[in-house]
DNA sequence: CTGAAAGCGCTAACAT
DNA sequence: ATGTTAGCGCTTTCAG
């Protein structure tokens, strides 16, 4: 009992080595699956590992490998407000629907991104660190976090165009991949959707079912995706003989969709089709239409965009343009891991094709 | 140019020390805000830091402090399926709505938890690592992750009762706090809601507006919260002279809410009030009611639970029992950080009171 | 194929 | 108040 069995502190490589009667180096090799280890010794080491209940210390390993084996998943917001973020503490002031994080997660979109990222990361033994970057201070923190080596790279999802984060990251020489093409070119890989094609699909569907007086509720026009969906819809309509399409700008929220629909209905009471740039707004539009006595799709056909959970929360369920968010998020993750493995690899972009999902609303 | 300015590798404490003409220790003190440092030197060090562009290396620091300054946020699933998780890779197979992660984030509840956790953590310079633990293998990984010191503790949100994770964590002597009381007692702190009180509020409201033939769509009965909400509703009704209340069990999903409402309507066509154990099910119920020509709240009053985003996605907006999820999540986080600061502190629980939110559906 | 030894960058006694 | 000195636990040349 007086032997050197040290304090119960978690066992280290040293302990395992002693138990197995080999050197630390050998244990390390076995654990990391490096070849050139005598099978007999390998077995002995494994025994020792399970007897001692050894678990490698991540910090020690990271210190020498210079890899954190973690990636940051950052939701990056507007670039405007300088220091707006300092949300009141946690406990009391929560539930505050106006906080950036709360707003972000109110949109089913982000849950899908998380799903895709996690599904790709997990089989590889990695997990995302969730960060938000809606103020310049928060952005600095993200950069610092990466520079500290707390994460090997970043998956960035911007909610607004002109997001300065991608550029900051690129300048700092840090690894990152974006969800959606940045407003101004930055040497960083990204995944994106062929938004215009999606909008074209919606337009053609509306046209195909006979709508002749369609309008659209666009997304925020300072967001590339919002812009592209509008352009795609307008262009297609124009090409089919409808050069003028009423449009009201929304903010991708249900509420803004309701407001937009009210205006559209007031100004164009005879419309027979609506394309909303996302499902949340389409849902809002449906509510307003019904309140005004218009049946969907009988009087007015409605097409959404995204195929998010909101599409099924709607009655009738929304006909919508599917954006394969989970797949895109997984691909984004794959690109990042690739980049980490080959830092000099090329900057690439992967564009996904949308798909029309026909349900009840149009 | 032949001096020892080493390769451009990120600067270390050593570099800063040299630049400032002091020792590593002093720089460390300044950086960590340890007092007893000459103001003049402090300034010099700060200069040197910004000149060199120094950022402390997290791994090195963690190695000696034995703190990761990170916490895991783990969503823990059923305890049944042994090895069910191995989801197909990322890229292709995604969008698979049946994956655990996808299901989890389809519920607005989790976004709110994330919001609360992040809001509390951020001002403290910490970020959550997102993990899922729906299989025994995944649970092992979570335990290993914590034992490795990759995170200092875990915030656990179980989707099912009988979740073995809390016990595993406790046995391993790891720090954790739970969202919701575990089915079987485990020496771990938790936050929870007074579910029965919430259900009582719902019952009284229905009674107050004159409903005499109410039914309820319960949550899964193997979940304590599901059980408690049912009990609370039934007891209150019984106390007011309604000893028999029709109940159909749901699964907290919109779909199950629809199915349950169909059954209820078939068996009790004359009902005038429904209490659904969460908003998603209430939303489904409203849809079905309308399809059957029943107006809400005119013919049938509907009360939900949670006050999630689904409550506002419904027309009319749902009268519901508010569960302050963000605040609860923040408190859970506070408890964990407390525990980390004082490992011998007592195991505690904090129970939040629900609140009735009256909107259009009842 | 295995062991010895040298750090990775930082903090924390312990001197001074 | 500052500097010196040990390591934290691990991987990785480099010898053998």
XYZ file of C-alpha atoms (C1' of nucleotides) in Angstrom:
756
model
C 0.000 0.000 0.000
C 2.988 2.260 0.259
C 3.896 1.689 -3.334
C 3.759 4.533 -5.774
C 0.169 4.162 -6.776
C -0.429 7.874 -6.947
C -3.473 9.824 -6.034
C -6.605 8.613 -7.780
C -6.125 11.260 -10.472
C -7.100 9.990 -13.895
C -4.581 7.541 -15.249
C -2.031 8.763 -17.760
C -0.063 7.095 -20.485
C 2.651 6.548 -17.936
C 0.333 4.470 -15.789
C -0.746 2.350 -18.689
C 2.843 1.864 -19.784
C 3.833 0.676 -16.354
C 0.874 -1.663 -16.145
C 1.703 -3.141 -19.526
C 5.404 -3.241 -18.897
C 6.248 -1.147 -21.943
C 7.176 2.432 -22.697
C 4.899 5.392 -23.079
C 5.811 5.582 -26.730
C 4.541 2.099 -27.385
C 1.277 2.727 -25.644
C 0.839 5.869 -27.649
C 1.427 3.927 -30.844
C -1.136 1.337 -29.968
C -3.703 3.911 -29.035
C -3.200 5.880 -32.190
C -3.228 2.789 -34.334
C 0.252 3.324 -35.661
C 1.448 0.132 -37.280
C 4.644 -1.705 -36.401
C 3.634 -2.907 -32.993
C 3.942 -6.517 -32.013
C 0.435 -7.998 -31.791
C 1.244 -9.557 -28.456
C 2.280 -6.254 -27.033
C -0.719 -4.592 -28.575
C -2.938 -6.952 -26.693
C -1.089 -6.369 -23.469
C -1.478 -2.659 -23.889
C -5.179 -2.921 -24.554
C -5.527 -4.939 -21.403
C -3.669 -2.350 -19.451
C -5.806 0.381 -20.925
C -9.037 -1.215 -19.889
C -7.724 -2.175 -16.481
C -6.571 1.304 -15.712
C -9.560 2.890 -17.357
C -7.309 5.158 -19.307
C -8.590 7.968 -21.489
C -6.200 10.162 -23.425
C -6.067 13.756 -22.305
C -7.276 15.933 -25.100
C -5.375 19.060 -24.141
C -2.062 17.263 -23.998
C -2.670 15.680 -27.329
C -3.773 18.911 -28.943
C -0.744 20.671 -27.607
C 1.554 18.486 -29.613
C -0.565 17.642 -32.631
C -1.721 21.224 -32.978
C -5.191 20.039 -33.816
C -8.246 20.589 -31.668
C -10.333 18.043 -33.498
C -13.244 20.360 -33.167
C -14.924 22.796 -35.498
C -16.914 25.904 -34.763
C -20.389 26.290 -36.153
C -20.979 29.992 -36.220
C -24.178 31.768 -36.958
C -23.178 35.145 -38.113
C -25.466 38.100 -38.193
C -25.704 41.580 -39.534
C -22.665 43.728 -39.774
C -24.397 46.892 -38.781
C -24.919 47.286 -35.058
C -21.554 47.929 -33.482
C -21.957 46.575 -30.014
C -25.606 45.795 -29.762
C -25.243 42.322 -28.407
C -24.701 42.575 -24.709
C -27.868 40.740 -23.866
C -28.992 41.018 -20.296
C -27.747 38.140 -18.196
C -29.149 34.711 -18.621
C -31.602 33.631 -15.997
C -33.929 36.507 -15.725
C -34.072 38.309 -19.005
C -34.524 35.303 -21.206
C -37.482 34.419 -23.243
C -36.685 37.728 -24.783
C -37.676 36.896 -28.306
C -35.625 39.763 -29.574
C -32.240 38.321 -28.707
C -30.255 37.328 -31.726
C -29.973 33.701 -30.753
C -33.679 33.443 -30.064
C -34.523 34.881 -33.443
C -32.127 32.606 -35.168
C -33.569 29.459 -33.738
C -37.116 30.520 -34.339
C -36.390 29.692 -37.961
C -36.492 25.953 -38.648
C -33.650 26.499 -41.091
C -30.955 26.457 -38.447
C -32.052 23.265 -36.856
C -31.619 21.639 -40.224
C -28.145 23.049 -40.605
C -27.212 21.679 -37.228
C -28.635 18.329 -38.192
C -26.574 18.139 -41.345
C -23.391 19.228 -39.639
C -23.781 16.868 -36.749
C -24.623 13.935 -38.962
C -21.416 14.398 -40.882
C -19.218 15.149 -37.899
C -20.347 12.444 -35.541
C -19.158 9.380 -37.411
C -15.778 11.093 -37.409
C -15.698 11.585 -33.698
C -16.104 15.318 -33.867
C -18.600 17.762 -32.471
C -19.440 21.344 -33.321
C -18.959 24.239 -30.978
C -21.847 26.611 -31.337
C -21.039 30.282 -31.637
C -22.885 33.436 -32.573
C -21.351 36.450 -34.184
C -23.773 39.277 -34.495
C -21.613 42.144 -33.252
C -18.107 43.187 -34.072
C -17.076 42.149 -30.615
C -18.537 38.712 -31.079
C -16.754 38.418 -34.390
C -13.442 39.201 -32.739
C -14.165 36.477 -30.261
C -14.764 33.970 -32.982
C -11.485 34.850 -34.624
C -9.689 34.680 -31.303
C -11.270 31.353 -30.573
C -9.925 29.901 -33.765
C -6.541 31.499 -33.347
C -6.307 29.989 -29.908
C -6.628 26.666 -31.567
C -9.855 25.870 -29.760
C -11.287 24.770 -33.062
C -9.576 23.865 -36.289
C -11.931 25.700 -38.567
C -15.317 27.338 -38.874
C -18.592 26.584 -40.561
C -20.224 29.929 -41.147
C -23.878 30.577 -41.719
C -24.594 34.232 -42.321
C -28.036 35.653 -41.826
C -27.217 38.838 -43.666
C -25.187 39.874 -46.606
C -22.199 42.117 -46.062
C -21.275 39.933 -43.138
C -17.697 40.917 -42.377
C -16.817 37.635 -40.700
C -15.775 35.604 -43.740
C -13.291 38.268 -44.720
C -11.937 38.510 -41.190
C -11.426 34.783 -41.084
C -9.782 34.706 -44.467
C -7.419 37.519 -43.570
C -6.381 35.716 -40.450
C -5.540 32.701 -42.546
C -8.046 30.532 -40.741
C -9.963 27.670 -42.280
C -13.632 28.148 -43.005
C -16.465 27.180 -45.292
C -19.590 29.206 -45.840
C -23.212 28.350 -46.275
C -24.182 30.596 -49.184
C -22.008 32.691 -51.393
C -20.763 35.854 -49.703
C -22.037 39.169 -51.031
C -18.578 40.291 -51.952
C -16.025 37.754 -53.087
C -13.868 36.197 -50.392
C -11.365 33.414 -50.961
C -13.322 30.863 -48.984
C -15.173 27.750 -50.096
C -18.926 27.622 -49.853
C -22.018 25.615 -50.643
C -25.114 27.209 -52.031
C -28.395 26.567 -53.725
C -29.358 27.477 -57.269
C -31.912 29.904 -55.950
C -32.918 31.230 -59.320
C -33.675 27.758 -60.565
C -35.812 27.196 -57.520
C -37.792 30.335 -58.160
C -38.164 29.313 -61.780
C -39.644 26.019 -60.669
C -42.146 27.877 -58.535
C -43.065 30.233 -61.356
C -43.525 27.455 -63.853
C -45.698 25.541 -61.450
C -47.931 28.516 -60.828
C -48.115 29.196 -64.534
C -48.780 25.547 -65.208
C -51.818 25.452 -62.998
C -53.229 28.448 -64.757
C -52.400 31.365 -62.537
C -52.329 34.595 -64.488
C -52.237 37.216 -61.784
C -49.401 36.201 -59.518
C -47.488 38.240 -56.989
C -44.488 37.504 -54.857
C -43.357 38.086 -51.335
C -39.615 38.393 -51.597
C -37.000 37.844 -48.959
C -34.865 40.713 -47.688
C -33.303 42.134 -50.811
C -29.931 42.736 -49.238
C -29.520 38.994 -48.879
C -28.215 37.342 -52.041
C -30.658 34.481 -51.672
C -33.552 36.906 -51.349
C -32.415 38.760 -54.401
C -31.857 35.630 -56.475
C -35.216 34.128 -55.681
C -36.926 37.308 -56.748
C -34.900 37.600 -59.923
C -35.526 34.012 -60.836
C -39.251 34.387 -60.358
C -39.533 37.645 -62.237
C -37.398 36.497 -65.125
C -39.382 33.362 -65.625
C -42.650 35.223 -65.456
C -41.371 37.807 -67.907
C -40.287 35.114 -70.280
C -43.827 33.805 -70.174
C -45.445 37.077 -70.957
C -45.846 38.563 -67.501
C -43.412 41.430 -67.387
C -44.935 43.023 -64.310
C -45.132 41.124 -61.067
C -46.220 42.847 -57.887
C -43.684 42.332 -55.139
C -43.561 43.170 -51.463
C -40.392 42.645 -49.520
C -40.541 40.404 -46.470
C -37.986 39.439 -43.837
C -38.267 35.682 -43.973
C -40.489 35.723 -40.884
C -44.077 34.577 -40.629
C -45.096 37.971 -39.400
C -43.557 39.784 -42.331
C -45.283 37.313 -44.616
C -48.609 38.239 -43.109
C -47.990 41.936 -43.491
C -46.844 41.508 -47.063
C -49.909 39.477 -47.950
C -52.162 42.134 -46.494
C -50.601 44.729 -48.725
C -50.658 42.542 -51.761
C -54.315 41.772 -51.249
C -55.178 45.415 -50.727
C -53.426 46.468 -53.899
C -54.278 43.469 -56.033
C -57.496 41.950 -54.757
C -57.794 39.812 -57.821
C -54.524 37.890 -57.563
C -54.674 34.161 -58.046
C -51.166 33.034 -57.152
C -48.420 33.914 -54.695
C -44.821 32.878 -54.484
C -43.297 33.484 -51.063
C -39.515 33.332 -50.845
C -39.673 31.018 -47.856
C -42.147 28.758 -46.096
C -42.516 30.852 -42.991
C -43.757 33.777 -45.068
C -45.921 31.459 -47.126
C -47.497 30.228 -43.927
C -48.231 33.770 -42.865
C -49.656 34.496 -46.295
C -52.000 31.519 -46.080
C -53.349 32.730 -42.783
C -54.075 36.149 -44.150
C -55.645 34.757 -47.289
C -58.000 32.652 -45.282
C -58.896 35.562 -43.040
C -59.847 37.448 -46.155
C -62.075 34.649 -47.273
C -59.793 33.387 -49.981
C -59.396 29.648 -50.177
C -55.995 28.081 -50.808
C -55.422 26.807 -53.423
C -58.936 27.351 -54.779
C -58.891 31.132 -55.015
C -55.208 31.686 -54.589
C -52.396 29.215 -55.091
C -49.416 29.583 -52.776
C -45.905 28.297 -53.261
C -43.261 28.502 -50.579
C -39.538 27.888 -50.527
C -37.278 25.657 -48.406
C -39.517 22.727 -47.579
C -39.010 23.397 -43.910
C -41.176 22.103 -41.106
C -43.394 25.139 -41.593
C -44.537 23.629 -44.873
C -46.260 20.841 -43.002
C -47.479 23.033 -40.201
C -49.623 24.750 -42.805
C -53.101 23.759 -43.913
C -53.177 22.857 -46.691
C -49.579 21.678 -46.581
C -47.391 23.884 -48.707
C -46.277 23.223 -52.197
C -42.737 24.412 -51.966
C -39.255 24.401 -53.409
C -37.060 22.052 -51.506
C -33.683 23.277 -50.371
C -31.699 20.256 -49.186
C -30.337 22.075 -46.169
C -29.146 18.991 -44.320
C -27.257 17.751 -47.333
C -25.788 21.157 -47.980
C -24.678 21.478 -44.375
C -23.084 18.047 -44.524
C -21.253 18.972 -47.699
C -20.093 22.207 -46.140
C -18.660 20.182 -43.309
C -16.992 17.797 -45.680
C -15.366 20.696 -47.482
C -14.012 22.048 -44.225
C -12.567 18.728 -43.134
C -11.013 18.344 -46.564
C -9.463 21.717 -46.262
C -8.046 20.872 -42.851
C -6.519 17.732 -44.244
C -5.063 19.551 -47.240
C -4.622 23.210 -46.325
C -3.386 24.074 -49.784
C -6.313 22.553 -51.573
C -8.316 24.808 -53.874
C -11.167 27.020 -52.797
C -14.301 25.461 -54.188
C -18.009 25.905 -54.250
C -20.750 23.354 -54.522
C -24.127 24.415 -55.819
C -27.154 22.294 -55.063
C -30.198 22.004 -57.255
C -33.605 22.703 -55.728
C -36.608 20.533 -56.345
C -40.302 21.278 -56.479
C -42.408 19.520 -53.869
C -46.063 19.575 -54.758
C -48.496 19.423 -51.875
C -51.835 21.009 -51.285
C -51.336 24.752 -51.513
C -50.691 25.017 -55.228
C 17.930 39.337 -40.150
C 19.915 36.455 -38.851
C 18.623 36.951 -35.371
C 16.487 34.322 -33.784
C 13.147 35.540 -35.055
C 11.783 32.080 -35.587
C 9.501 30.791 -38.257
C 6.283 32.733 -38.583
C 4.521 30.216 -36.330
C 2.009 31.871 -34.053
C 3.753 33.832 -31.339
C 4.049 32.295 -27.896
C 4.376 33.699 -24.432
C 8.094 33.496 -24.899
C 7.963 35.830 -27.860
C 5.887 38.359 -26.016
C 8.182 38.154 -23.012
C 11.190 38.843 -25.147
C 9.488 41.725 -26.898
C 8.494 43.251 -23.593
C 11.775 42.527 -21.924
C 10.243 40.545 -19.086
C 9.770 36.906 -18.151
C 7.103 34.536 -19.362
C 5.605 34.442 -15.909
C 5.020 38.153 -15.879
C 3.341 38.105 -19.229
C 1.176 35.270 -18.031
C 0.195 37.281 -14.983
C -0.772 40.281 -17.026
C -2.793 38.213 -19.411
C -4.625 36.425 -16.677
C -5.225 39.605 -14.765
C -3.373 38.459 -11.694
C -2.663 41.462 -9.537
C 0.756 42.504 -8.297
C 2.136 43.657 -11.564
C 3.687 47.066 -11.972
C 1.371 49.213 -14.074
C 4.268 50.320 -16.230
C 5.219 46.771 -16.986
C 1.614 45.888 -17.580
C 1.447 48.497 -20.246
C 4.677 47.305 -21.813
C 3.337 43.791 -21.920
C 0.108 44.866 -23.518
C 2.077 46.667 -26.154
C 4.144 43.605 -26.814
C 1.018 41.496 -27.034
C -0.589 43.638 -29.648
C 2.638 44.048 -31.587
C 3.257 40.340 -31.759
C -0.397 39.542 -32.262
C -0.237 37.026 -29.486
C -3.120 34.710 -28.599
C -2.816 32.238 -25.770
C -2.825 28.613 -26.824
C -5.849 26.959 -25.374
C -4.474 23.440 -25.265
C -1.397 24.472 -23.364
C -3.444 26.380 -20.874
C -5.947 23.586 -20.428
C -3.173 21.120 -19.905
C -2.014 22.892 -16.823
C -5.229 24.396 -15.490
C -7.106 21.186 -16.083
C -10.072 23.116 -17.330
C -11.396 23.106 -20.850
C -13.558 26.165 -20.356
C -16.182 24.476 -22.432
C -19.349 22.617 -21.631
C -21.171 19.954 -23.553
C -24.815 20.415 -24.389
C -26.091 16.937 -24.907
C -29.450 15.923 -26.238
C -30.029 12.493 -24.935
C -32.500 10.082 -26.373
C -34.211 6.840 -25.607
C -32.418 4.178 -23.725
C -33.817 1.311 -25.672
C -32.182 0.725 -29.013
C -28.753 -0.736 -28.466
C -26.810 0.417 -31.459
C -29.436 1.930 -33.654
C -27.650 5.141 -34.395
C -25.184 4.516 -37.147
C -26.817 6.928 -39.493
C -25.707 6.701 -43.074
C -22.873 9.098 -43.882
C -23.471 12.767 -44.143
C -23.678 14.177 -47.611
C -26.029 11.861 -49.342
C -28.366 10.385 -46.841
C -29.346 13.610 -45.171
C -32.683 15.228 -45.198
C -33.632 11.950 -43.701
C -36.284 13.216 -41.374
C -36.024 10.076 -39.353
C -32.534 10.699 -38.038
C -32.484 11.454 -34.361
C -30.949 14.854 -34.770
C -33.442 15.840 -37.417
C -36.342 14.854 -35.221
C -34.917 16.683 -32.293
C -34.564 19.976 -34.057
C -37.944 19.745 -35.652
C -39.255 20.608 -32.222
C -38.956 24.312 -31.456
C -38.183 23.347 -27.881
C -34.523 22.632 -28.515
C -33.828 25.873 -30.236
C -35.072 27.592 -27.105
C -32.808 25.516 -24.918
C -29.855 26.420 -27.074
C -30.831 30.054 -26.870
C -30.938 30.012 -23.089
C -27.669 28.160 -22.762
C -25.831 30.355 -25.207
C -27.144 33.543 -23.665
C -25.773 32.533 -20.310
C -22.490 31.146 -21.554
C -21.475 33.861 -23.969
C -20.941 36.719 -21.556
C -18.626 34.331 -19.745
C -16.552 33.592 -22.779
C -17.757 30.035 -23.093
C -19.464 28.101 -25.837
C -21.398 24.840 -25.858
C -20.299 21.764 -27.711
C -23.307 20.085 -29.207
C -23.614 16.356 -28.738
C -26.282 13.734 -29.223
C -26.608 10.555 -27.239
C -29.320 8.335 -28.537
C -27.484 5.017 -28.535
C -25.385 3.310 -25.928
C -22.385 3.862 -28.107
C -23.083 7.541 -28.359
C -23.468 7.689 -24.605
C -20.071 6.119 -24.137
C -18.669 8.760 -26.405
C -20.158 11.517 -24.339
C -18.673 10.073 -21.195
C -15.318 9.638 -22.907
C -15.457 13.174 -24.183
C -15.901 14.505 -20.698
C -13.300 12.206 -19.210
C -10.841 13.395 -21.817
C -11.339 16.819 -20.427
C -12.705 18.163 -23.670
C -15.490 19.746 -21.702
C -15.763 20.502 -18.019
C -19.303 19.353 -17.597
C -22.537 18.492 -19.358
C -25.927 20.038 -19.769
C -28.285 17.178 -20.445
C -31.659 17.355 -22.082
C -33.341 13.981 -22.224
C -36.098 13.287 -24.677
C -37.152 10.121 -22.936
C -37.448 8.871 -19.443
C -35.225 6.041 -18.326
C -32.372 7.774 -20.065
C -29.287 6.012 -18.726
C -26.944 8.903 -19.397
C -27.419 10.872 -16.192
C -26.563 7.815 -14.144
C -23.526 7.060 -16.288
C -22.270 10.576 -15.835
C -22.871 10.530 -12.129
C -21.070 7.212 -11.707
C -18.103 8.552 -13.582
C -17.964 11.438 -11.188
C -18.488 13.973 -13.931
C -20.273 17.269 -13.560
C -23.707 17.625 -15.074
C -27.053 19.326 -14.718
C -30.279 18.051 -16.187
C -33.232 19.697 -17.824
C -36.134 17.917 -16.127
C -36.111 15.544 -13.227
C -34.825 12.085 -14.096
C -37.293 9.219 -13.955
C -35.293 7.463 -11.322
C -33.380 9.473 -8.763
C -29.803 10.343 -9.657
C -27.534 12.581 -7.596
C -27.438 15.341 -10.161
C -28.890 18.832 -10.077
C -31.706 19.736 -12.397
C -34.182 22.385 -13.386
C -37.769 21.584 -14.099
C -41.214 23.019 -14.517
C -44.184 22.581 -12.216
C -45.985 20.669 -14.922
C -48.988 19.815 -12.805
C -49.556 23.441 -11.971
C -49.412 24.242 -15.646
C -52.013 21.632 -16.450
C -54.143 22.958 -13.625
C -54.001 26.418 -15.170
C -55.169 24.977 -18.464
C -58.013 23.085 -16.811
C -59.209 26.058 -14.854
C -59.169 28.225 -17.935
C -61.232 25.750 -19.906
C -63.637 25.393 -17.024
C -63.778 29.143 -16.606
C -64.886 29.706 -20.169
C -67.659 27.200 -19.707
C -66.339 24.003 -21.231
C -68.097 21.004 -19.790
C -67.008 18.222 -22.108
C -63.272 18.454 -22.298
C -60.749 15.889 -23.432
C -56.988 15.840 -23.451
C -54.190 14.791 -25.727
C -51.457 13.727 -23.394
C -47.729 13.538 -24.027
C -45.945 10.198 -24.050
C -46.756 8.683 -20.695
C -43.317 7.290 -20.109
C -41.996 10.816 -19.926
C -42.401 12.372 -16.497
C -43.542 15.648 -18.006
C -46.173 13.877 -20.065
C -47.383 12.036 -17.040
C -47.448 15.112 -14.816
C -49.373 17.237 -17.291
C -52.012 14.576 -17.575
C -52.257 14.079 -13.843
C -52.504 17.775 -13.216
C -55.276 18.163 -15.748
C -57.257 15.190 -14.573
C -56.968 16.033 -10.914
C -58.166 19.551 -11.432
C -61.062 18.409 -13.542
C -61.985 15.793 -10.987
C -61.901 18.358 -8.230
C -64.389 20.389 -10.222
C -66.813 17.584 -10.738
C -65.492 15.987 -13.897
C -64.110 12.660 -12.782
C -63.894 11.218 -16.273
C -61.797 12.878 -18.936
C -61.218 11.213 -22.292
C -57.519 10.977 -23.066
C -55.523 9.876 -26.056
C -51.796 9.605 -25.805
C -49.678 11.605 -28.244
C -45.953 11.826 -28.884
C -45.463 15.570 -28.706
C -45.467 15.779 -32.509
C -47.932 17.635 -34.681
C -48.770 14.447 -36.503
C -49.592 12.558 -33.330
C -51.729 15.485 -32.268
C -53.744 15.187 -35.449
C -54.235 11.465 -35.032
C -55.256 11.885 -31.426
C -57.767 14.579 -32.301
C -59.299 12.369 -34.954
C -59.869 9.659 -32.398
C -61.197 11.997 -29.800
C -63.640 13.494 -32.249
C -64.777 10.092 -33.406
C -65.429 8.909 -29.878
C -66.678 12.160 -28.424
C -68.184 14.254 -31.182
C -69.721 16.609 -28.696
C -66.593 17.753 -26.924
C -66.175 21.466 -26.385
C -62.661 21.748 -25.042
C -59.259 20.160 -25.564
C -56.052 20.389 -23.635
C -53.018 19.248 -25.614
C -49.867 18.588 -23.630
C -47.799 20.682 -26.014
C -48.279 23.269 -28.713
C -47.259 21.103 -31.607
C -50.039 18.656 -30.802
C -52.439 21.515 -30.190
C -51.611 22.825 -33.633
C -52.353 19.448 -35.152
C -55.584 19.277 -33.196
C -56.691 22.657 -34.503
C -56.155 21.540 -38.060
C -58.231 18.445 -37.572
C -60.960 20.337 -35.803
C -61.258 22.758 -38.652
C -61.311 19.971 -41.183
C -64.235 18.542 -39.271
C -66.052 21.808 -39.462
C -65.508 22.745 -35.852
C -64.507 26.308 -35.216
C -61.848 27.161 -32.674
C -62.603 28.464 -30.133
C -66.286 28.776 -31.023
C -67.179 25.090 -31.053
C -64.116 23.730 -29.347
C -61.657 25.593 -27.178
C -58.040 24.451 -27.429
C -55.252 25.006 -24.943
C -51.659 24.061 -25.647
C -48.546 23.883 -23.553
C -45.067 25.437 -23.840
C -45.761 28.692 -25.617
C -43.418 27.695 -28.374
C -43.269 29.219 -31.821
C -45.947 26.747 -32.873
C -48.412 28.676 -30.735
C -48.124 31.640 -33.061
C -47.972 29.569 -36.213
C -51.531 28.515 -35.388
C -54.719 30.302 -36.375
C -56.162 31.384 -34.100
C -52.977 31.762 -32.079
C -52.898 29.302 -29.241
C -53.872 29.951 -25.703
C -51.154 28.035 -23.964
C -49.226 27.410 -20.785
C -45.895 29.103 -20.953
C -42.823 27.127 -20.041
C -39.928 29.560 -19.707
C -37.516 27.302 -21.537
C -34.855 29.914 -22.183
C -34.789 30.945 -18.552
C -34.722 27.343 -17.416
C -31.855 26.562 -19.755
C -29.943 29.571 -18.517
C -30.488 28.502 -14.926
C -29.358 24.996 -15.768
C -26.187 26.474 -17.142
C -25.710 28.599 -14.080
C -26.049 25.543 -11.885
C -23.408 23.735 -13.889
C -20.938 26.589 -13.741
C -21.573 26.860 -10.027
C -20.867 23.223 -9.636
C -17.629 23.517 -11.562
C -16.554 26.365 -9.346
C -17.480 24.502 -6.193
C -17.390 20.759 -6.910
C -18.569 19.914 -3.434
C -21.571 22.142 -3.542
C -24.941 20.528 -2.910
C -27.071 18.886 -5.554
C -30.024 21.154 -6.073
C -33.101 21.513 -8.171
C -34.900 24.608 -9.333
C -38.539 24.370 -10.245
C -40.066 27.027 -12.451
C -43.678 28.094 -12.370
C -45.675 28.029 -15.584
C -47.970 30.812 -16.622
C -51.134 30.893 -18.666
C -50.956 32.865 -21.883
C -54.395 33.643 -23.227
C -54.633 34.101 -26.974
C -57.321 33.201 -29.444
C -57.815 29.470 -29.211
C -59.489 29.340 -25.810
C 9.867 -3.212 -33.517
C 10.629 -0.665 -29.148
C 12.623 2.717 -25.806
C 14.743 7.224 -24.478
C 14.347 11.876 -24.590
C 12.904 16.204 -26.160
C 9.673 19.340 -26.209
C 4.478 21.479 -27.455
C 2.959 26.544 -24.648
C 1.389 27.492 -20.551
C 0.712 28.192 -15.227
C 2.046 27.989 -10.542
C 5.035 27.227 -6.838
C 8.978 28.826 -5.101
C 12.720 31.886 -4.859
C 14.487 36.324 -4.980
C 6.845 42.674 -7.651
C 9.371 39.771 -10.843
C 12.094 35.806 -12.402
C 13.349 30.710 -12.270
C 11.938 26.340 -12.552
C 9.123 22.450 -12.857
C 6.128 20.081 -14.860
C 0.797 19.224 -17.099
C 0.208 14.413 -20.643
C 1.107 13.536 -24.915
C 3.519 12.601 -29.669
C 7.544 12.062 -32.168
C 12.130 12.076 -33.858
C 16.072 9.484 -33.112
C 18.752 5.606 -31.497
C 19.095 1.011 -30.670
